[in-house]
CSV table of C-alpha atoms and ligand atoms in Angstrom, one decimal:
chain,number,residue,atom,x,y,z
A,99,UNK,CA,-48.8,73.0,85.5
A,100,UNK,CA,-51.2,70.1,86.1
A,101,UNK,CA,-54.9,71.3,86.9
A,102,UNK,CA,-54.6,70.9,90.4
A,103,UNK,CA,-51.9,73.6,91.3
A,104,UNK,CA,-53.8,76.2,89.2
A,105,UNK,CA,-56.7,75.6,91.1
A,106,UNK,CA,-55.0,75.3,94.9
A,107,UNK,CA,-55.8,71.9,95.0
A,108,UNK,CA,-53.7,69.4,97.1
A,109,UNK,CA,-53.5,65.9,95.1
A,110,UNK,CA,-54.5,63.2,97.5
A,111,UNK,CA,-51.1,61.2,97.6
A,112,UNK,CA,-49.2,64.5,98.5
A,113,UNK,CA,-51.7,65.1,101.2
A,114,UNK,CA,-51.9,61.4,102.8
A,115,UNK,CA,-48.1,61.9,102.9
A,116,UNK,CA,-47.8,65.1,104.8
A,117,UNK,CA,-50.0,63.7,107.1
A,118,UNK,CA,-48.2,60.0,107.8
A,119,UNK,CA,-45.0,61.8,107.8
A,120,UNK,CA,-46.0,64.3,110.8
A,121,UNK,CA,-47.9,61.1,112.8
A,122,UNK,CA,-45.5,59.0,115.3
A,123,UNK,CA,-46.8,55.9,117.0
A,124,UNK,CA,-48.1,56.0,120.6
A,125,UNK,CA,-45.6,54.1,122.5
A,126,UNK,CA,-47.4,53.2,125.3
A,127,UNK,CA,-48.3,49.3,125.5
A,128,UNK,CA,-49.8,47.0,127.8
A,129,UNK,CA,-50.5,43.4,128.1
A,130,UNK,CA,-53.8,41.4,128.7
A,131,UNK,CA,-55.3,38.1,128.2
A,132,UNK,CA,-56.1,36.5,124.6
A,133,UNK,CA,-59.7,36.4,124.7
A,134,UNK,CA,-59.2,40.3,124.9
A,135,UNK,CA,-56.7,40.6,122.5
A,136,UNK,CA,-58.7,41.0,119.2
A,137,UNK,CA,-58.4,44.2,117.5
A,138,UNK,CA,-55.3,45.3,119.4
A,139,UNK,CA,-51.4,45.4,118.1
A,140,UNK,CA,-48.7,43.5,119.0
A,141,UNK,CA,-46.2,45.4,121.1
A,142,UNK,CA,-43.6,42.1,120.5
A,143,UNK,CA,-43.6,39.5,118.1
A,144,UNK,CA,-45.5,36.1,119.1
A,145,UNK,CA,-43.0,33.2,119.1
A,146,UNK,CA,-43.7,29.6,119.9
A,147,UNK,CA,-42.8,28.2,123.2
A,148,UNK,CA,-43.4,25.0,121.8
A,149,UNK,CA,-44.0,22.4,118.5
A,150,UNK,CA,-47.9,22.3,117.1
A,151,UNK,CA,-48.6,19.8,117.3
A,152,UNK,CA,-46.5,18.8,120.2
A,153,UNK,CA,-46.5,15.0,118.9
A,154,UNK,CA,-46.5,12.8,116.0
A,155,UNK,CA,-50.5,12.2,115.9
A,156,UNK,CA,-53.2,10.4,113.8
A,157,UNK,CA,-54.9,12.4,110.9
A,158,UNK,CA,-58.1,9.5,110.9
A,159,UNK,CA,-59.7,7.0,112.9
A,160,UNK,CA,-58.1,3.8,111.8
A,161,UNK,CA,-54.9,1.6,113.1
A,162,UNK,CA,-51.6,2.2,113.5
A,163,UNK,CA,-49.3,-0.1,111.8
A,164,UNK,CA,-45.7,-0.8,111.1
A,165,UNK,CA,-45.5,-1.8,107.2
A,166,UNK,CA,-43.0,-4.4,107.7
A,167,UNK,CA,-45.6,-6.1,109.8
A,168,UNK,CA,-48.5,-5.8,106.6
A,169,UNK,CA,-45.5,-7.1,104.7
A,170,UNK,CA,-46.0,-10.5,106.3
A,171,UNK,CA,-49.7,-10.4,106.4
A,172,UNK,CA,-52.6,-8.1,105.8
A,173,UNK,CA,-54.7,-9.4,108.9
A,174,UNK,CA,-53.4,-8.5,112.5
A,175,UNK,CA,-54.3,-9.1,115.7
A,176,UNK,CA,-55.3,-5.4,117.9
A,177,UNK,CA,-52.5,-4.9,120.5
A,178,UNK,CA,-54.5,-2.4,122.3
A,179,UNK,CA,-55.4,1.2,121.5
A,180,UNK,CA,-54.5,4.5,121.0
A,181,UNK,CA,-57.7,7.6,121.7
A,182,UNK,CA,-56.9,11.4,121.6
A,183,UNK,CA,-55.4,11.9,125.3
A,184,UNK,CA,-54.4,8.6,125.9
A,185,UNK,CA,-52.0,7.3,124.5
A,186,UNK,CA,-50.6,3.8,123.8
A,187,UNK,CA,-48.8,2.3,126.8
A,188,UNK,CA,-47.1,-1.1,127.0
A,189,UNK,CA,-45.4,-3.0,124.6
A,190,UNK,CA,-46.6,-3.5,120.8
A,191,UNK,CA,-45.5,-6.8,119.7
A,192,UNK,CA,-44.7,-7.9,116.5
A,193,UNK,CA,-47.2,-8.8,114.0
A,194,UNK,CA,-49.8,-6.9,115.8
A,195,UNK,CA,-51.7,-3.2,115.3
A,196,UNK,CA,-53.2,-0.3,117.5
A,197,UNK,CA,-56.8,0.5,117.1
A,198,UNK,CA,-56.1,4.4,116.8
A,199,UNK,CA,-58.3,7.9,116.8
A,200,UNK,CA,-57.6,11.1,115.4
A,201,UNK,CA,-55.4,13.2,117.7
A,202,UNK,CA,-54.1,10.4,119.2
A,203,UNK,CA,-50.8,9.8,119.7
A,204,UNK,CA,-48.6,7.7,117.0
A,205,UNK,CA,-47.4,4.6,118.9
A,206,UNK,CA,-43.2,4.2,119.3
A,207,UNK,CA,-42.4,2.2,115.3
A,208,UNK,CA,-45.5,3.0,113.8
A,209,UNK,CA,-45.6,4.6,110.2
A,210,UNK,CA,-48.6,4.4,108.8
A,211,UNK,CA,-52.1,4.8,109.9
A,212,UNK,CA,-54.8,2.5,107.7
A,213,UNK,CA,-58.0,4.6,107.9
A,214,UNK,CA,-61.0,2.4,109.5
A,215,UNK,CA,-63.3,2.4,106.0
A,216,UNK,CA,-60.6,0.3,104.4
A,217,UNK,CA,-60.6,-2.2,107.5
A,218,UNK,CA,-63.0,-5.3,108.6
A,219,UNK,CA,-62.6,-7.2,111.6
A,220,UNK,CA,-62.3,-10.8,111.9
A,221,UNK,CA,-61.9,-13.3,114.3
A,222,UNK,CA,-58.1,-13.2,113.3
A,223,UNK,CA,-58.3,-9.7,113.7
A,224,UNK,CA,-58.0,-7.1,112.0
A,225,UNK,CA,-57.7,-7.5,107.7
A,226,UNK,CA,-56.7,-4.5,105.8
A,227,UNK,CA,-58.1,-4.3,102.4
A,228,UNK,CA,-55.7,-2.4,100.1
A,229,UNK,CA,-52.8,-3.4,98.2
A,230,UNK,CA,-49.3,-2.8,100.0
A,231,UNK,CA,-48.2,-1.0,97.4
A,232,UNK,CA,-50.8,1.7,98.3
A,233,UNK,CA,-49.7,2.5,101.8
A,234,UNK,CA,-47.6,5.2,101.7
A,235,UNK,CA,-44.5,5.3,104.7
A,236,UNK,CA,-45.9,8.0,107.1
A,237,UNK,CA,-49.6,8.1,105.3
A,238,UNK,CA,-52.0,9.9,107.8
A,239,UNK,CA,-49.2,10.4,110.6
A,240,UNK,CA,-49.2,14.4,111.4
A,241,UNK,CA,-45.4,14.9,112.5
A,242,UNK,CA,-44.2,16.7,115.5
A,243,UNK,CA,-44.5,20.6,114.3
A,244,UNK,CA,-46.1,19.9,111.2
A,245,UNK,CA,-47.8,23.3,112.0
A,246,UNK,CA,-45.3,25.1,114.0
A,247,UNK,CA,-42.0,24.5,115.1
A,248,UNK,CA,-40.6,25.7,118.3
A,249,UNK,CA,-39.0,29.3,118.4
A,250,UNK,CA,-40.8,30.3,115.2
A,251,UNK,CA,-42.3,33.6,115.0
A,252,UNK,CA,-46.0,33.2,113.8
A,253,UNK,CA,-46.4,36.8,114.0
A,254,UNK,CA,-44.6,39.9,114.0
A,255,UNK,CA,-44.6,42.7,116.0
A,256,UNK,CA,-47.1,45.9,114.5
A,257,UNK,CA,-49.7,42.9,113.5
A,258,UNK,CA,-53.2,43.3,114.5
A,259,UNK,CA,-54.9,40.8,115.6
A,260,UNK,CA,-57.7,38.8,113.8
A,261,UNK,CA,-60.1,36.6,114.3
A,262,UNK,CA,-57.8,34.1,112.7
A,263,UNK,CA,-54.9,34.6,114.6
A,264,UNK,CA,-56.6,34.2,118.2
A,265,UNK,CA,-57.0,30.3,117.8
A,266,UNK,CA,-52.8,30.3,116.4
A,267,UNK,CA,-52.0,31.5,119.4
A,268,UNK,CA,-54.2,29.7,121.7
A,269,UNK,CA,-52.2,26.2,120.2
A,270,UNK,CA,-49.3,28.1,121.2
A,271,UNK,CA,-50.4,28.0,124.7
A,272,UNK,CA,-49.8,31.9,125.1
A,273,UNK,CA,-52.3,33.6,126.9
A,274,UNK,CA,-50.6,36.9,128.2
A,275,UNK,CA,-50.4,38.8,125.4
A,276,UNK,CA,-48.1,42.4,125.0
A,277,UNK,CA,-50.0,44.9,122.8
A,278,UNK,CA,-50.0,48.8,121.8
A,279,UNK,CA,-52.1,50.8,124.2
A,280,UNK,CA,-55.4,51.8,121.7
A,281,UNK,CA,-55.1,55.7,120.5
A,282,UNK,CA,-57.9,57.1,122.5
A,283,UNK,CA,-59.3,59.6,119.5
A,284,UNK,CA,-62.1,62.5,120.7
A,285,UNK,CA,-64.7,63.7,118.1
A,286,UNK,CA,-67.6,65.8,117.9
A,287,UNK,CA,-69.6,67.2,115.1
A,288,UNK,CA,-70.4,71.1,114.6
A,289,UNK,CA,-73.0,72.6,113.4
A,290,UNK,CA,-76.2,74.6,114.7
A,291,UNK,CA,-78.5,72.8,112.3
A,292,UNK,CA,-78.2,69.6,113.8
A,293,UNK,CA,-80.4,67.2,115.8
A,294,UNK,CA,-79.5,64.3,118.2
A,295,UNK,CA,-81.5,60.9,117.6
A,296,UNK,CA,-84.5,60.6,119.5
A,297,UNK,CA,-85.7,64.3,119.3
A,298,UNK,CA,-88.3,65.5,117.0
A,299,UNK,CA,-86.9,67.6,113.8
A,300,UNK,CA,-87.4,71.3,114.0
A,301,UNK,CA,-87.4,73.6,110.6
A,302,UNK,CA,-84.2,73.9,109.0
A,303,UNK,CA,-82.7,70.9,111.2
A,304,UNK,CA,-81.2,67.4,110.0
A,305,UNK,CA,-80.2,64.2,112.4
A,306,UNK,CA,-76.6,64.3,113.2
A,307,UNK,CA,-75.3,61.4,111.2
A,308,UNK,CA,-72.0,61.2,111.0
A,309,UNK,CA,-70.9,61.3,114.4
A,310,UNK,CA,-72.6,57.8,114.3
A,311,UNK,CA,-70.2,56.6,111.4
A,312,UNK,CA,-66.7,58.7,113.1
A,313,UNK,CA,-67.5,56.5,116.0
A,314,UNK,CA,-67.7,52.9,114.0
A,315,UNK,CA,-64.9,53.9,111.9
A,316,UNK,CA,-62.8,54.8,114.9
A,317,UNK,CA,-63.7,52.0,116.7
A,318,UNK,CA,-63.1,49.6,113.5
A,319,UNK,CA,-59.6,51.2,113.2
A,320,UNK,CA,-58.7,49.6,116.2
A,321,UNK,CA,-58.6,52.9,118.1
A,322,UNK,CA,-60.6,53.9,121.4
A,323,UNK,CA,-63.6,56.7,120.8
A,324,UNK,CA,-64.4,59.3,122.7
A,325,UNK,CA,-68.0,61.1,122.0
A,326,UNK,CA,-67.9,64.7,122.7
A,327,UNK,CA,-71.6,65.5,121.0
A,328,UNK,CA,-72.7,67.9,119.0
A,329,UNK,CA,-71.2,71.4,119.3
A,330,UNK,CA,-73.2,74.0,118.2
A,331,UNK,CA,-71.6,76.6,116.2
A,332,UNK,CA,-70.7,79.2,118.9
A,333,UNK,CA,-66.8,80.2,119.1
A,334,UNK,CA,-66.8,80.1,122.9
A,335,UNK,CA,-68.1,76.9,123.4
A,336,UNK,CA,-66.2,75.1,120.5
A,337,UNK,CA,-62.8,76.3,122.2
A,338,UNK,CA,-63.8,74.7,125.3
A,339,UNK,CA,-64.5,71.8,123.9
A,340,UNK,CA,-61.6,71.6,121.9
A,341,UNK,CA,-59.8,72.2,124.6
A,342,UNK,CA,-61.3,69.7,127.1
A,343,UNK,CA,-60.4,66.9,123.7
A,344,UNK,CA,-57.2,67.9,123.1
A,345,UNK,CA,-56.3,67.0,126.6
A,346,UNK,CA,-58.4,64.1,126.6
A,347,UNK,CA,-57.1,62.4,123.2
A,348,UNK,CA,-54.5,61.4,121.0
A,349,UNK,CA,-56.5,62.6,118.3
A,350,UNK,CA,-59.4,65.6,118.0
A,351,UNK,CA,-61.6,64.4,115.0
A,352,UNK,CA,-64.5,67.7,114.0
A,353,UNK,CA,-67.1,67.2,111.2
A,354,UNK,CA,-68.6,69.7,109.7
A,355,UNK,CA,-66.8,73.4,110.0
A,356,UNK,CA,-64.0,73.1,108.3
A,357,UNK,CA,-64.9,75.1,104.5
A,358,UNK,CA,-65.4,78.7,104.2
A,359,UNK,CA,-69.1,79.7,105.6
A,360,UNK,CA,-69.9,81.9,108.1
A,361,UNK,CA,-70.4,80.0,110.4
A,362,UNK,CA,-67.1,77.9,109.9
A,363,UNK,CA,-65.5,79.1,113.0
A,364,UNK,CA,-62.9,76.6,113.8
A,365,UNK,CA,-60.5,78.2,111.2
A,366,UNK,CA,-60.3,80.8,113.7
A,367,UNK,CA,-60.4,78.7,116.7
A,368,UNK,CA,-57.1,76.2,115.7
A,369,UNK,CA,-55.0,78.6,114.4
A,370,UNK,CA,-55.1,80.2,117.9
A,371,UNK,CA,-54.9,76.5,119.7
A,372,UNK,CA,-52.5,75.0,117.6
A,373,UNK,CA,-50.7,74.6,114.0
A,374,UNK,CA,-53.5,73.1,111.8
A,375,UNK,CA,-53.0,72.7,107.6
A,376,UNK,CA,-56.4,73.7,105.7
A,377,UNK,CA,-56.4,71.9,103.2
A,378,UNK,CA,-58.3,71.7,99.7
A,379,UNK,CA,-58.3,68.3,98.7
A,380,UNK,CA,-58.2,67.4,94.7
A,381,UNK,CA,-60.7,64.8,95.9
A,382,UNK,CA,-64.4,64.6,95.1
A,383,UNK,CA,-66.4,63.7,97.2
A,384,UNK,CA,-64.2,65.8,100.6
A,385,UNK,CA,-62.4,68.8,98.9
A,386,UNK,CA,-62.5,70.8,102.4
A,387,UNK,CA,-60.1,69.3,104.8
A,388,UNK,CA,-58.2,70.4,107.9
A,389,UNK,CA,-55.3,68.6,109.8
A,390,UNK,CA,-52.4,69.4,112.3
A,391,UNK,CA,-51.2,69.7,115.6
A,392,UNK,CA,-52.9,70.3,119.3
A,393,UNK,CA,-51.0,71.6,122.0
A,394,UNK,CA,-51.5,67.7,123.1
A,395,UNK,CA,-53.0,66.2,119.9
A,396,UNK,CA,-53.4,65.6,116.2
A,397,UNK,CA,-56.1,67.4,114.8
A,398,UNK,CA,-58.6,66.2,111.4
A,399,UNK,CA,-61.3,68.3,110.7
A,400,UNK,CA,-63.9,65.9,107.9
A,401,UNK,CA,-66.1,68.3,106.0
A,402,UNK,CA,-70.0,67.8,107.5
A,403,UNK,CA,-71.1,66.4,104.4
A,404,UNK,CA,-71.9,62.9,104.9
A,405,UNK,CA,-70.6,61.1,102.3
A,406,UNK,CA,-67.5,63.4,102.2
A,407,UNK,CA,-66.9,62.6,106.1
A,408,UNK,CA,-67.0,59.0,105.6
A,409,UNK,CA,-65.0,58.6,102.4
A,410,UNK,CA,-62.0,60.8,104.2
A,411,UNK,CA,-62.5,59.2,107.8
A,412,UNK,CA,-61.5,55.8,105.4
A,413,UNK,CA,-59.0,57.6,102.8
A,414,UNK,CA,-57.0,59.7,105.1
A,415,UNK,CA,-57.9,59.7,108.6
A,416,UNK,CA,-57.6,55.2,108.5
A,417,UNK,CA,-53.5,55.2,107.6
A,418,UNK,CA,-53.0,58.0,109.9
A,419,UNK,CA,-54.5,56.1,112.8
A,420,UNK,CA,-52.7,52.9,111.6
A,421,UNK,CA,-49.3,54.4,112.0
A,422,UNK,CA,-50.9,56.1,115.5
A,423,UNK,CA,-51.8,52.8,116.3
A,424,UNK,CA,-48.3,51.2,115.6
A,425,UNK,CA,-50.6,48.9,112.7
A,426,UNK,CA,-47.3,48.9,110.5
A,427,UNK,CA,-48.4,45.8,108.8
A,428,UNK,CA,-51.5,47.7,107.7
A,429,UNK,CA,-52.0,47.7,103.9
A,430,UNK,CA,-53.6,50.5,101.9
A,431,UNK,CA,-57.0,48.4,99.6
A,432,UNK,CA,-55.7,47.1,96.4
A,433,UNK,CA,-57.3,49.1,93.2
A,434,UNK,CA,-58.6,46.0,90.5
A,435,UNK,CA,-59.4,47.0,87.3
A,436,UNK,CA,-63.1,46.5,86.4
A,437,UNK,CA,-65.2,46.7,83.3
A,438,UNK,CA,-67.7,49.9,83.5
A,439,UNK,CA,-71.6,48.2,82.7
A,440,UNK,CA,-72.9,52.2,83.1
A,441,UNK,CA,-71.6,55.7,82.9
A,442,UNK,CA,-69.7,57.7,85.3
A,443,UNK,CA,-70.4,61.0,85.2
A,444,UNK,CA,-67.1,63.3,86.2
A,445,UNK,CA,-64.9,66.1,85.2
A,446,UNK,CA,-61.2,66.4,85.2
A,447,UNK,CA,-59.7,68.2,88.1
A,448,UNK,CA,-60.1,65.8,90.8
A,449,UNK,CA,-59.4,61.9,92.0
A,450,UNK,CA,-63.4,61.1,92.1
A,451,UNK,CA,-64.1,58.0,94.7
A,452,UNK,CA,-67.8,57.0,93.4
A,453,UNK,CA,-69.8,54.6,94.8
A,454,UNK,CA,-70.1,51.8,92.8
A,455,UNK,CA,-71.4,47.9,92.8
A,456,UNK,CA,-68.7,45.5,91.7
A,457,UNK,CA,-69.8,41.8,90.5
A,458,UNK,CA,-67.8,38.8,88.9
A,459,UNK,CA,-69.2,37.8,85.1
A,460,UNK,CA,-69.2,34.8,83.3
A,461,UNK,CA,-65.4,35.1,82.5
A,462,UNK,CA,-64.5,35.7,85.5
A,463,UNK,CA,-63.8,39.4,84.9
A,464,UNK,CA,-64.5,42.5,87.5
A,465,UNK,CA,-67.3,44.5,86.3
A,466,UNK,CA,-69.0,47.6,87.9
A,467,UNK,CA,-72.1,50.0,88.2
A,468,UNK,CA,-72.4,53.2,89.7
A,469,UNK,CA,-74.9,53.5,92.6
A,470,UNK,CA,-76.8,55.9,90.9
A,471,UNK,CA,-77.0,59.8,93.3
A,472,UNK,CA,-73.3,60.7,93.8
A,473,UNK,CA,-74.3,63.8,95.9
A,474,UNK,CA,-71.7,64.0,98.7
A,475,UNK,CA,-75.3,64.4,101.1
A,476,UNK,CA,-76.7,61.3,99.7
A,477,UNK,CA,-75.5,58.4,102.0
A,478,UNK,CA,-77.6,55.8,100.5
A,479,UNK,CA,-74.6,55.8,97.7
A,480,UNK,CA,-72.3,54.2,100.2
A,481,UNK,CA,-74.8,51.8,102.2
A,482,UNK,CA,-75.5,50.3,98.6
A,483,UNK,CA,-72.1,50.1,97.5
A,484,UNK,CA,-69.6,47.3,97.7
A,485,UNK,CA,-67.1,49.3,96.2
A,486,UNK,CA,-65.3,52.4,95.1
A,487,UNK,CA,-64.9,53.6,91.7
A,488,UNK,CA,-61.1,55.3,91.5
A,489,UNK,CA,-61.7,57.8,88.9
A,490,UNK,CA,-58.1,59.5,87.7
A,491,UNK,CA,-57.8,63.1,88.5
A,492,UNK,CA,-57.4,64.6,84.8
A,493,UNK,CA,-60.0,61.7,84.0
A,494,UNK,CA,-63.4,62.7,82.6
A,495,UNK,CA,-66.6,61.1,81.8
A,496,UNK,CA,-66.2,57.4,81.3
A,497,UNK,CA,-68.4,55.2,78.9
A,498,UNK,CA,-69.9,51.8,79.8
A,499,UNK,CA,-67.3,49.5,78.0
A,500,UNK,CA,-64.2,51.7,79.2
A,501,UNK,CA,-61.8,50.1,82.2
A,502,UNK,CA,-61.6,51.8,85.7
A,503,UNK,CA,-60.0,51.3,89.0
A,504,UNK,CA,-62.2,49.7,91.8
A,505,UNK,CA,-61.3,49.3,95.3
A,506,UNK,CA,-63.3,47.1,97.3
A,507,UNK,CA,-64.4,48.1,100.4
A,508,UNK,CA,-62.1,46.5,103.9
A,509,UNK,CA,-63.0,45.3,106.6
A,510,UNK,CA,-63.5,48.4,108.2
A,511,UNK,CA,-66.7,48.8,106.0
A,512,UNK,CA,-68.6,45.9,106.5
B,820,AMP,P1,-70.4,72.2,106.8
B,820,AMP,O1,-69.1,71.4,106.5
B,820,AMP,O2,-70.5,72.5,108.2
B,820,AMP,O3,-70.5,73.4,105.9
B,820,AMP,O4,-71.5,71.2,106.4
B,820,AMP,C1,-71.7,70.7,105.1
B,820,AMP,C2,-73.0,70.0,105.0
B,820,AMP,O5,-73.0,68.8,105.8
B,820,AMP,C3,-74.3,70.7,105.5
B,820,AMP,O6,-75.3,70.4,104.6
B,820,AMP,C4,-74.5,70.2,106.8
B,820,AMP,O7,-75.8,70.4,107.3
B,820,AMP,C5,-74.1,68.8,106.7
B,820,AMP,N1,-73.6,68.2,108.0
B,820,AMP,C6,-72.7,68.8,108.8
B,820,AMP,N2,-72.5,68.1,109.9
B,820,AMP,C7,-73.3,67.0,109.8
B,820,AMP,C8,-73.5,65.8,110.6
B,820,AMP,N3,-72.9,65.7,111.8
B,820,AMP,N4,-74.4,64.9,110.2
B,820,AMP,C9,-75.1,65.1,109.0
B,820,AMP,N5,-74.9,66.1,108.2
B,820,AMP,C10,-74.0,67.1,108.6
B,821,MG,MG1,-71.6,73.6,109.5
């Protein structure tokens, strides 16, 4: 028996699983215009209507020329021209060339375009000032869906959509666009000890932090937040308001509450409402962990420390609302091993995310530092960070010298 199970602890993987395996996609979708379309799913995939580009077209400002002509003679007379928008009409005799810009469209026989800096006029025309053997049959000629062909699917249905993709599909010509309707995900902290912004501190109280970070997360996830405040924690009023989110929401996110003070009352409170896991995680920092089902909802309770609420917002609570989401083409961060330049203190018994720095030496190889304070209430560890240090479960202390597993932060964290 592995140190986990004697201590009641769930390993990470088994929990992430549980909870993917009881989460099925909202199935609502929508559509709306491109220039809204950033951050939201695809409901189909995106096929072209059409070939990108539409027409053979010039790659440089020069002249369009037939080689057969240049075969005869490298000057030529200018048969007219050829700008981006309009193209080339009339006949193009023999013996002549088109004065050509970039975009434009290849004249009917052309294939080859001479870029201008290897050109000089004359009063005979035009002289090209290479060797024949150098121009290449189709050189700086972009063909008819050199980028994308007609009925090709640029992307697939469960993508979400970048800032890259929103210029693909605006060559595309698409503009109405069929997505997933957003998860709309509720959350509030707990806890009588805390503050909103813009009030003075009393003894004994702290700023509410991490409803701040649920909300960016939640929002980065590509999901739709809901801020319910803080709750203080009173087992009347935190029914209420988990009943007033449960109807709300797709999902009921809670910080703080969920380990085994006095004062943790929404053990109680959920296991009238609905059928909610508590979990202990094999996890450091975010061993106390709660997740399960609303009358109307998914429940995840975060514990209220700081550091703990962010790190399992991003290591359990992000896939869950991917697969809410219908984000099936969402991919879990790749672990890079990296050379340790300090210690990391740890002790076997649980999968340790620390915060560390990551750089690239002089070889090229992934090396990394600790942040310094691991304290699960020091948030300054993950603001500095770039990174997190995967430390094995049964690991213990590692050495500067020794090899770990960093994953560097997505884009969710920046
Ligand atoms: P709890 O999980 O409620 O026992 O809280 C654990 C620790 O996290 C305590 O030190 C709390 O004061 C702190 N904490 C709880 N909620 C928040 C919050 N919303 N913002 C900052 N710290 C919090
Ligand atoms: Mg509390």
């Amino acid at each position: 028996m592995d140190c986990c199970a004697t201590q009641g602890l769930i390993p990470v993987e088994t929990a992430l699983e549980t909870l993917l395996s009881q989460v099925s996609p909202v199935s609502n979708t929508h559509s709306l215009a491109l220039a809204d379309a950033i951050g939201f799913v695809l409901a189909e995939d995106i096929r072209s209507p059409i070939n990108v580009p539409p027409f053979a077209n010039s790659a440089m400002d020069g002249y369009a020329v037939r080689i057969a002509d240049l075969e005869q003679s490298l000057t030529l007379p200018v048969a007219g021209k050829s700008f981006a928008g309009i193209p080339f009409e009339g006949e193009w005799q023999p013996q002549t060339t088109v004065r050509i810009m970039t975009g434009a469209k290849i004249p009917e026989g052309c294939d080859a375009v001479i870029m201008q800096e290897l050109t000089t006029e004359t009063d005979a025309g035009i002289t090209f000032e290479l060797s024949l053997a150098d121009v290449k049959p189709q050189a700086n000629i972009r063909p008819i869906g050199d980028d994308v062909s007609q009925g090709q699917t640029v992307l697939a249905k469960g993508h979400r959509l970048t800032p890259r993709d929103i210029p693909l599909i605006a060559s595309l010509g698409i503009n109405d666009i069929s997505v997933v309707d957003k998860p709309k995900v509720a959350f509030f902290s707990t806890g009588d000890e805390l503050k909103p912004l813009g009030q003075p501190l009393e003894d004994g109280q702290i700023y509410d932090s991490n409803r701040y970070g649920i909300k960016v997360l939640i929002e980065r996830f590509g999901c739709e937040a809901v801020d319910l405040g803080i709750i203080p924690d009173c087992p009347e009023t935190l029914k209420e308001v988990f009943l007033k989110a449960d109807k709300e929401a797709d999902v009921v996110i809670t910080s703080g509450g969920v380990s085994v003070g006095e004062a943790d009352y929404t053990k109680d409170i959920l296991d009238e409402l609905g059928q909610i896991g508590f979990w202990k995680l094999a996890i450091k920092p975010g061993k106390p962990f709660a997740f399960g089902q609303l009358p109307n909802s998914y429940f995840c309770g975060l514990p209220g420390n700081p550091v703990s609420a962010m790190l399992t917002m991003y290591v359990l609570v992000q896939p869950m609302l991917a697969k809410l989401a219908g984000h099936t083409k969402w991919e879990a961060p790749k672990s890079i091993p990296a050379k340790a330049t300090s210690t990391f203190k740890k002790h076997p018994g649980r999968t340790d995310y620390q915060r560390g720095i990551y750089s690239i030496n002089e070889q090229g190889q992934f090396e990394v530092s600790t942040t310094g304070n691991q304290g699960s209430g020091a948030f300054s560890s993950m603001s500095i960070a770039n990174c997190f240090v995967v430390l094995e479960r049964e690991r213990g202390r590692v050495d500067a010298g020794e090899t770990v597993n960093i994953e560097l932060f997505n884009a969710s964290l920046y």
